[in-house]
Coordinates of C-alpha atoms in Angstrom, one line a residue:
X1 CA -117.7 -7.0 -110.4
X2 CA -121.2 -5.0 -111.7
X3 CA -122.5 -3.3 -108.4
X4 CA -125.9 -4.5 -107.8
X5 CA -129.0 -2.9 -108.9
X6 CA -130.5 -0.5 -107.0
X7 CA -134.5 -0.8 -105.8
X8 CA -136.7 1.7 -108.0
X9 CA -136.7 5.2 -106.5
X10 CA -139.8 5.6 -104.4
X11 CA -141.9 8.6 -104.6
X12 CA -144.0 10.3 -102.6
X13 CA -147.0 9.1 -104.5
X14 CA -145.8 5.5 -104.2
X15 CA -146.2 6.0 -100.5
X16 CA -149.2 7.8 -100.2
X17 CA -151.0 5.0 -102.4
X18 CA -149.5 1.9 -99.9
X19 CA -150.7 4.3 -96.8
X20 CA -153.9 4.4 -98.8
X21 CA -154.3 0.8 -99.1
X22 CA -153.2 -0.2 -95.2
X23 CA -156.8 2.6 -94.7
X24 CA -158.8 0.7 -96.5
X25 CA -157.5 -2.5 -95.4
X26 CA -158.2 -2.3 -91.9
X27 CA -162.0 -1.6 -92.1
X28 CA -161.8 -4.1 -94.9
X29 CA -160.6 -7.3 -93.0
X30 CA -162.1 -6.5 -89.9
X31 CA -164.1 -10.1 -88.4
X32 CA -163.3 -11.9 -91.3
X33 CA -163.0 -16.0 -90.5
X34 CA -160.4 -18.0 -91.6
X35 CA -159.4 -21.3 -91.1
X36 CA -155.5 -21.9 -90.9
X37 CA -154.9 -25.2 -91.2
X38 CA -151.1 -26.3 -90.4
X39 CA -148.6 -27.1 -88.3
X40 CA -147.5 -25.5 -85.0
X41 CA -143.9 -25.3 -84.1
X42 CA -142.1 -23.5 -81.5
X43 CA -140.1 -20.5 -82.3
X44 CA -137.6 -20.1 -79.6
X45 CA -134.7 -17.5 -79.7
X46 CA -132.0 -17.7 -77.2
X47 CA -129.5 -14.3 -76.1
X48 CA -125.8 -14.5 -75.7
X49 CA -127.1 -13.8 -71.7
X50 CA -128.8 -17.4 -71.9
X51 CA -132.1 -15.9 -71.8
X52 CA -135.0 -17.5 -74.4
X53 CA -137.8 -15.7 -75.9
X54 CA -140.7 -17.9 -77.5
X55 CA -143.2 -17.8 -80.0
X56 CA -145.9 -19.6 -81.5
X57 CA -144.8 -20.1 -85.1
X58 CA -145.5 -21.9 -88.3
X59 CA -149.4 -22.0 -89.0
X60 CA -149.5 -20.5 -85.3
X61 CA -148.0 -17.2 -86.5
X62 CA -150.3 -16.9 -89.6
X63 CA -153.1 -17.1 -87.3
X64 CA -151.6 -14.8 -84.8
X65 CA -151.0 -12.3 -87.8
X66 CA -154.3 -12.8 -88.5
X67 CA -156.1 -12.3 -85.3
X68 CA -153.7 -9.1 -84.7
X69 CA -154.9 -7.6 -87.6
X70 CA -158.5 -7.9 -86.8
X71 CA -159.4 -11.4 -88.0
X72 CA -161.2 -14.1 -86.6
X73 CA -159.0 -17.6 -87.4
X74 CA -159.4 -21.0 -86.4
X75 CA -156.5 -22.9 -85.9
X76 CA -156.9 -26.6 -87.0
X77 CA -153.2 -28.6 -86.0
X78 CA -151.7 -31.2 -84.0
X79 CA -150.8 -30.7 -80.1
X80 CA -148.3 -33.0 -78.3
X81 CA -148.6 -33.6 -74.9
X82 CA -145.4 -31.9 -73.7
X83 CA -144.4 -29.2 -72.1
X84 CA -143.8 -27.0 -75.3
X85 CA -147.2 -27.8 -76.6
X86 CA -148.4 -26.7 -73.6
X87 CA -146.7 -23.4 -74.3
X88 CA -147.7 -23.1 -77.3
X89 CA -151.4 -23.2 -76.3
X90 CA -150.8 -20.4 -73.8
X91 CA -149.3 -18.4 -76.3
X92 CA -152.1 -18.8 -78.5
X93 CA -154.9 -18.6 -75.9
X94 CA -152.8 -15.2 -75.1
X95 CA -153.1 -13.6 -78.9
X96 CA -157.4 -14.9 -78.7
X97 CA -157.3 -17.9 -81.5
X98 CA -159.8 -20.5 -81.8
X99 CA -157.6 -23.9 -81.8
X100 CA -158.8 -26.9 -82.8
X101 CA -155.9 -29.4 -81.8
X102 CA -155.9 -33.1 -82.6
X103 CA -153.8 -34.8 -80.6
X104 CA -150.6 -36.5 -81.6
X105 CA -147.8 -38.8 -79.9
X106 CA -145.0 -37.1 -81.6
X107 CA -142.8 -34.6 -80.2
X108 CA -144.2 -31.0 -80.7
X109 CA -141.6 -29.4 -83.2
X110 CA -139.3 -26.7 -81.9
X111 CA -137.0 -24.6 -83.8
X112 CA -133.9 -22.5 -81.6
X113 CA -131.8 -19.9 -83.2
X114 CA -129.0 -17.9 -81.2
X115 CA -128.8 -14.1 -81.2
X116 CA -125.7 -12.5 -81.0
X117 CA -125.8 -9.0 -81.5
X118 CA -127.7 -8.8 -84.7
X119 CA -126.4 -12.4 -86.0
X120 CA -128.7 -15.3 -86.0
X121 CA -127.7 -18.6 -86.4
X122 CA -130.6 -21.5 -86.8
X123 CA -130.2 -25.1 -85.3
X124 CA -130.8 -27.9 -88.1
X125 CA -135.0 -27.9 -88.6
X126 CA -136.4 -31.3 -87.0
X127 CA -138.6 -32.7 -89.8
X128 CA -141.5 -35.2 -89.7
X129 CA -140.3 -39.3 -89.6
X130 CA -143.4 -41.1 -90.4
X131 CA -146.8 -39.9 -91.9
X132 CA -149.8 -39.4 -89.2
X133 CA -152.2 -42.0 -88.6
X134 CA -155.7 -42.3 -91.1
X135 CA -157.6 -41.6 -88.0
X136 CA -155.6 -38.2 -87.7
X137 CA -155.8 -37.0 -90.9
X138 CA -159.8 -38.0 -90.6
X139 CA -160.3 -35.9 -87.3
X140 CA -158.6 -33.0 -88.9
X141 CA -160.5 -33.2 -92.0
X142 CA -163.7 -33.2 -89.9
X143 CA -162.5 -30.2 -88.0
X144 CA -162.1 -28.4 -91.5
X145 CA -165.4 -29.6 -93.1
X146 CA -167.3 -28.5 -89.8
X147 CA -166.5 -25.2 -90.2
X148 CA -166.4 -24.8 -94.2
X149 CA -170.0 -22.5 -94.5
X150 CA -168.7 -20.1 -91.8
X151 CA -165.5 -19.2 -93.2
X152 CA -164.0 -16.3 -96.0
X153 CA -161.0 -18.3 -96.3
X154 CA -158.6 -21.3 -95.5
X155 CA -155.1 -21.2 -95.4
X156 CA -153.1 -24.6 -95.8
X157 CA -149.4 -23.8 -94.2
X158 CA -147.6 -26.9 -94.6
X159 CA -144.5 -27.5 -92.7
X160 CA -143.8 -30.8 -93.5
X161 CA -144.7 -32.4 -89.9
X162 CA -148.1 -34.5 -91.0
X163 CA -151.1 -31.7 -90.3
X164 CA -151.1 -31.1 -93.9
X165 CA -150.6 -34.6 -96.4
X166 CA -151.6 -35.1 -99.8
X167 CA -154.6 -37.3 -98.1
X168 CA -155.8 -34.7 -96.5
X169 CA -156.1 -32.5 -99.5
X170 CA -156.9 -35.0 -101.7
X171 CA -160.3 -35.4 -99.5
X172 CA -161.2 -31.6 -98.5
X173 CA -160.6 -30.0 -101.3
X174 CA -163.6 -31.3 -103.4
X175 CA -165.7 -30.3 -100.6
X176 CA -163.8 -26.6 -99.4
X177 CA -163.9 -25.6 -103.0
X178 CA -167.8 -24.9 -103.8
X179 CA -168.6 -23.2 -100.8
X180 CA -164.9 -21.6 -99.5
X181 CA -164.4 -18.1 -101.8
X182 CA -160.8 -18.6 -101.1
X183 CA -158.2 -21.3 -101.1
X184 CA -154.3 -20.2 -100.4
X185 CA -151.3 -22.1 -98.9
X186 CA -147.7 -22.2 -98.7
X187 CA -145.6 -24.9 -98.3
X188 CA -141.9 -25.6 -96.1
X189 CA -139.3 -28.2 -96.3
X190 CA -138.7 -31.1 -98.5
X191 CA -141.8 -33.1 -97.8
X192 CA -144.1 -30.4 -98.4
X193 CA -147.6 -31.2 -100.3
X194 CA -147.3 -28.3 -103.1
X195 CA -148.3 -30.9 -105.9
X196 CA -151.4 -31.3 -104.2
X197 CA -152.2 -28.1 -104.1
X198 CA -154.9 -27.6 -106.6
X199 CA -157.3 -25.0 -107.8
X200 CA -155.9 -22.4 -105.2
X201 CA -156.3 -19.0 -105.8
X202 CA -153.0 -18.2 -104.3
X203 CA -149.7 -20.3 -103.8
X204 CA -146.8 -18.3 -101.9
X205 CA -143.9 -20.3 -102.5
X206 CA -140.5 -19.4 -102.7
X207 CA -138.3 -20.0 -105.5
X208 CA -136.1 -22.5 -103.6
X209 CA -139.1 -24.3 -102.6
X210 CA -140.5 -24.6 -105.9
X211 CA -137.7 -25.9 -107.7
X212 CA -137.1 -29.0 -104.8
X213 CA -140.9 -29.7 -105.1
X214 CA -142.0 -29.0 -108.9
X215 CA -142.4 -31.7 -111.6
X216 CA -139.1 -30.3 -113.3
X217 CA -136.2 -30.2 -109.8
X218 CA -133.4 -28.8 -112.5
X219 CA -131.7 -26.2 -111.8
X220 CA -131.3 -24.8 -115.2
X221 CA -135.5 -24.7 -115.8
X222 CA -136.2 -21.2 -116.2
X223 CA -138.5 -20.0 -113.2
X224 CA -141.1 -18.8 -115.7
X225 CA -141.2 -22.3 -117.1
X226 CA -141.5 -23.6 -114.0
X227 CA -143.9 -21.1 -112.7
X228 CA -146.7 -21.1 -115.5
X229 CA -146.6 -24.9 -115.7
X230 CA -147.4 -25.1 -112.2
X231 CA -150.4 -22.6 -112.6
X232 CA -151.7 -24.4 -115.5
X233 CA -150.7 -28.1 -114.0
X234 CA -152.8 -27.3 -110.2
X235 CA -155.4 -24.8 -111.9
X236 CA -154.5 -22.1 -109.7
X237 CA -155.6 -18.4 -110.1
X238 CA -152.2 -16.8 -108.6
X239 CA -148.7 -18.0 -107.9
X240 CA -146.1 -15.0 -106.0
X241 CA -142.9 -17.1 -105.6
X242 CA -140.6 -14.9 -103.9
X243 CA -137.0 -14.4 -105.0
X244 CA -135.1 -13.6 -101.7
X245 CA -134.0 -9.9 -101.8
X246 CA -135.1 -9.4 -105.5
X247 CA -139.2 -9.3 -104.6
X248 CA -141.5 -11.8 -106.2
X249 CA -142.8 -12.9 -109.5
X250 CA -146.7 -13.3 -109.8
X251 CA -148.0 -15.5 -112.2
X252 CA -151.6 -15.9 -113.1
X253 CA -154.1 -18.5 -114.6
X254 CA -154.6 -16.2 -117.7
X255 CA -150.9 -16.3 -118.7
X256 CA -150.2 -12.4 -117.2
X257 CA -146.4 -12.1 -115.4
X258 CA -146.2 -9.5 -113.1
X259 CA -142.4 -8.4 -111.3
X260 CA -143.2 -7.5 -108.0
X261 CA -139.8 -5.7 -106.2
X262 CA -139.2 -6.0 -102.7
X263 CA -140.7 -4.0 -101.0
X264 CA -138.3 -4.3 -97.8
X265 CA -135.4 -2.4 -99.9
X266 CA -137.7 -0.3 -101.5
X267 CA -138.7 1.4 -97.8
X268 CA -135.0 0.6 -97.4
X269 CA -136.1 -1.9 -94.3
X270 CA -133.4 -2.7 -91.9
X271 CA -132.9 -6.6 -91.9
X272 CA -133.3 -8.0 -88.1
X273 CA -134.5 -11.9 -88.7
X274 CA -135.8 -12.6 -92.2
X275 CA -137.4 -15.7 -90.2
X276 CA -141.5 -15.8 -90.8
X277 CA -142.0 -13.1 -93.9
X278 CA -143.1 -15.6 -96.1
X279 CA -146.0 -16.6 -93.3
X280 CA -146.6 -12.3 -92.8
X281 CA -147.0 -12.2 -96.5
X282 CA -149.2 -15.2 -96.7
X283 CA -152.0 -14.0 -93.8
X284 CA -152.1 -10.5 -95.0
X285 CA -152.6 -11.2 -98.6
X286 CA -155.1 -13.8 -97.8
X287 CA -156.7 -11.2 -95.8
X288 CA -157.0 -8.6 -99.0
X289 CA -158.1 -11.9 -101.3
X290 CA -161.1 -12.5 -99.2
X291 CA -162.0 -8.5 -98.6
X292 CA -162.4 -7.7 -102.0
X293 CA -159.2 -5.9 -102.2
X294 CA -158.4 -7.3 -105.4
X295 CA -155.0 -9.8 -106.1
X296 CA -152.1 -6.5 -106.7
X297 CA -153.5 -4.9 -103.4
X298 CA -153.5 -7.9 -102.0
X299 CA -150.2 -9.4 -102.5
X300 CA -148.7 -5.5 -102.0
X301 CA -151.0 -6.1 -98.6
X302 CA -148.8 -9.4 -97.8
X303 CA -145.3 -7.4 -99.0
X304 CA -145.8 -4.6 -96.8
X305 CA -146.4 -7.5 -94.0
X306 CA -143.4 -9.5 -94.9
X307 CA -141.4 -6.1 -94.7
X308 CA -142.3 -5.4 -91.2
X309 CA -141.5 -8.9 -90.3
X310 CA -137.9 -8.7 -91.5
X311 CA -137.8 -5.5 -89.3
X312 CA -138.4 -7.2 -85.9
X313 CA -136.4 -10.3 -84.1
X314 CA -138.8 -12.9 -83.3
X315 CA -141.6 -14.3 -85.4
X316 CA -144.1 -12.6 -83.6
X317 CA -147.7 -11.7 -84.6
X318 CA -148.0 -8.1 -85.9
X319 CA -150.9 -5.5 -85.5
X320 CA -151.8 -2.5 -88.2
X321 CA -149.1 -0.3 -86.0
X322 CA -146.4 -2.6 -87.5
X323 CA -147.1 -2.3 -91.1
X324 CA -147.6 1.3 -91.0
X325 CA -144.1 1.9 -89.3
X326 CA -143.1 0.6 -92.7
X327 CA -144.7 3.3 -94.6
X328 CA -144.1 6.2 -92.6
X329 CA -140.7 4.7 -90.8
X330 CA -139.6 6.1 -86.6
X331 CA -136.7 4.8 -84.7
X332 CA -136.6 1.4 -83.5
X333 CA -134.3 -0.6 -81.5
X334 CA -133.6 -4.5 -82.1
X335 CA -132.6 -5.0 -79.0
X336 CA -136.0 -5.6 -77.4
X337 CA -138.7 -8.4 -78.7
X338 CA -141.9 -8.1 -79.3
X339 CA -144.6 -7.8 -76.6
X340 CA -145.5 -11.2 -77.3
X341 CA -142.4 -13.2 -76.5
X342 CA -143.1 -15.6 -74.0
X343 CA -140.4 -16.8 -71.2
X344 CA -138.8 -21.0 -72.4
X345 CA -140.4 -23.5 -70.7
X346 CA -138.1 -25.4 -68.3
X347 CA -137.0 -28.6 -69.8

């Protein structure tokens, strides 16, 4: 068997340029406001000891990332009147983000994984049954268009339980597009809206993703075949679809391809929980996009993110002092989480 190929060599120049950019960044980003519009979903990780540690994730992460790193989001989902929606809010109400919650008689999604030692195992992903009402989608569509002369930026994370739909899109989009300078999204899970997804100027999906949601599902389509038809197809500006451990590919709306290699085993990141680098990656580039940092700062922005996610267990928001521990690396421990795990709510 071939061994596998190694990451390029990093120099010393390499790292002095990403320190660099993380310097210019923060000043950069600083009060910026961005809409995240998604849904919410409860990240809970549970010990060997029986012990849970919980975070706000999904579009709930994105806008904690964002408000860690100096931001000023909005939060437009849907809350269920539960007890772990009620958790949720106090987590987010503890990182300082504006939410703007429509209500919803569904059950507010919850994802568990088990820890042991540095193993974790996922319980199967609850997806969304039925679409949400018209009356939903109207209130959250209001909620966006409200806001739409005050903001840098919307994010669309779509995790396939009804904040995002086609319908919504369909009617914001026309009216985000003139006055928001930038558009980007992501998308999770088979009933993701990616097709309607248009005139973004960034798409972060990963390759899975985009072959279960693209025009052309086979498996044998080359990625690049599948990647500049679908920049062309939705008018975007950028797509980075990420390759698991190989880094990403960016393709752009004037035909350029551009490798991009992970980052993570570049700065030869140690692998805690990969869950939540695609949402990292997604906040921090859209951060550079809308602070004039240019699309290859920005999406190295959102790869330096993602590899500081990886290197953490929990999907917890992340501060500046994150991302530079992956540039200039100092002894961690996975043992502990993150400052911002919060204690499971009683059942």
């Amino acid at each position: 068997m071939a061994d596998a190929p190694r990451p390029p060599r990093l120099s010393d120049a390499t790292r002095h340029d990403d320190a660099t950019l993380l310097a210019r960044a923060v000043p950069a980003v600083e009060g910026r406001r961005i809409a995240v519009v998604g849904d919410v979903i409860l990240d809970c990780y549970r010990s060997d000891g029986g012990r849970s540690h919980c975070f706000p994730g999904g579009a709930g992460v994105i806008a904690g990332h964002l408000r860690r790193l100096g931001a000023q989001p909005v939060l437009v989902t849907q809350l269920a009147n539960d007890g772990n929606a009620r958790q949720l809010r106090r987590g987010l109400d503890d990182l300082g983000i504006e939410v703007h919650a429509v209500p919803t008689d569904a059950a507010q999604p919850v994802r568990t994984r088990r820890v042991q030692g540095h193993r974790i195992t996922a319980t199967p992903r609850q997806e969304l049954i039925e679409s949400p009402p018209p009356v939903t989608t109207g209130r959250i569509a209001g909620a966006i268009t409200e806001r739409r002369l005050d903001l840098d930026a919307v994010i669309f994370a779509d995790f396939g339980h009804g904040t995002v739909t086609p319908e919504l899109l369909d009617g914001v989009l026309p009216i985000l597009r003139p006055s928001t300078p930038v558009l980007t999204g992501d998308v999770s899970g088979p009933r993701a809206s990616l097709l309607a997804m248009r005139k973004f100027d960034l798409l972060t999906p990963t390759e899975r993703e985009l072959r279960r949601l693209s025009p052309s599902p086979s498996p044998l389509t080359p990625l690049d075949a599948l990647g500049r038809r679908l920049v062309t197809e939705l008018d975007l500006k950028h797509l980075l679809v990420t390759r698991d451990a190989s880094g990403c590919v960016r393709y752009s709306s004037n035909g350029t391809k551009r490798e991009q290699p992970s980052l993570a085993s570049m700065y030869q990141t140690r692998v805690f929980d990969e869950v939540g680098a695609g949402d990292a990656l997604l906040a921090a580039a859209t951060l550079g996009l809308c602070s004039g940092l240019g699309i290859r700062s920005s999406v190295r922005l959102g790869q330096i993110a993602a590899a500081a996610a990886i290197a953490q267990i929990g999907n917890a928001a992340m501060g500046w002092e994150r991302l530079h521990r992956v540039i200039a690396p100092q002894a961690t421990s996975a043992a502990s989480y993150p400052a911002q795990a919060a204690s499971m709510p009683a059942a």
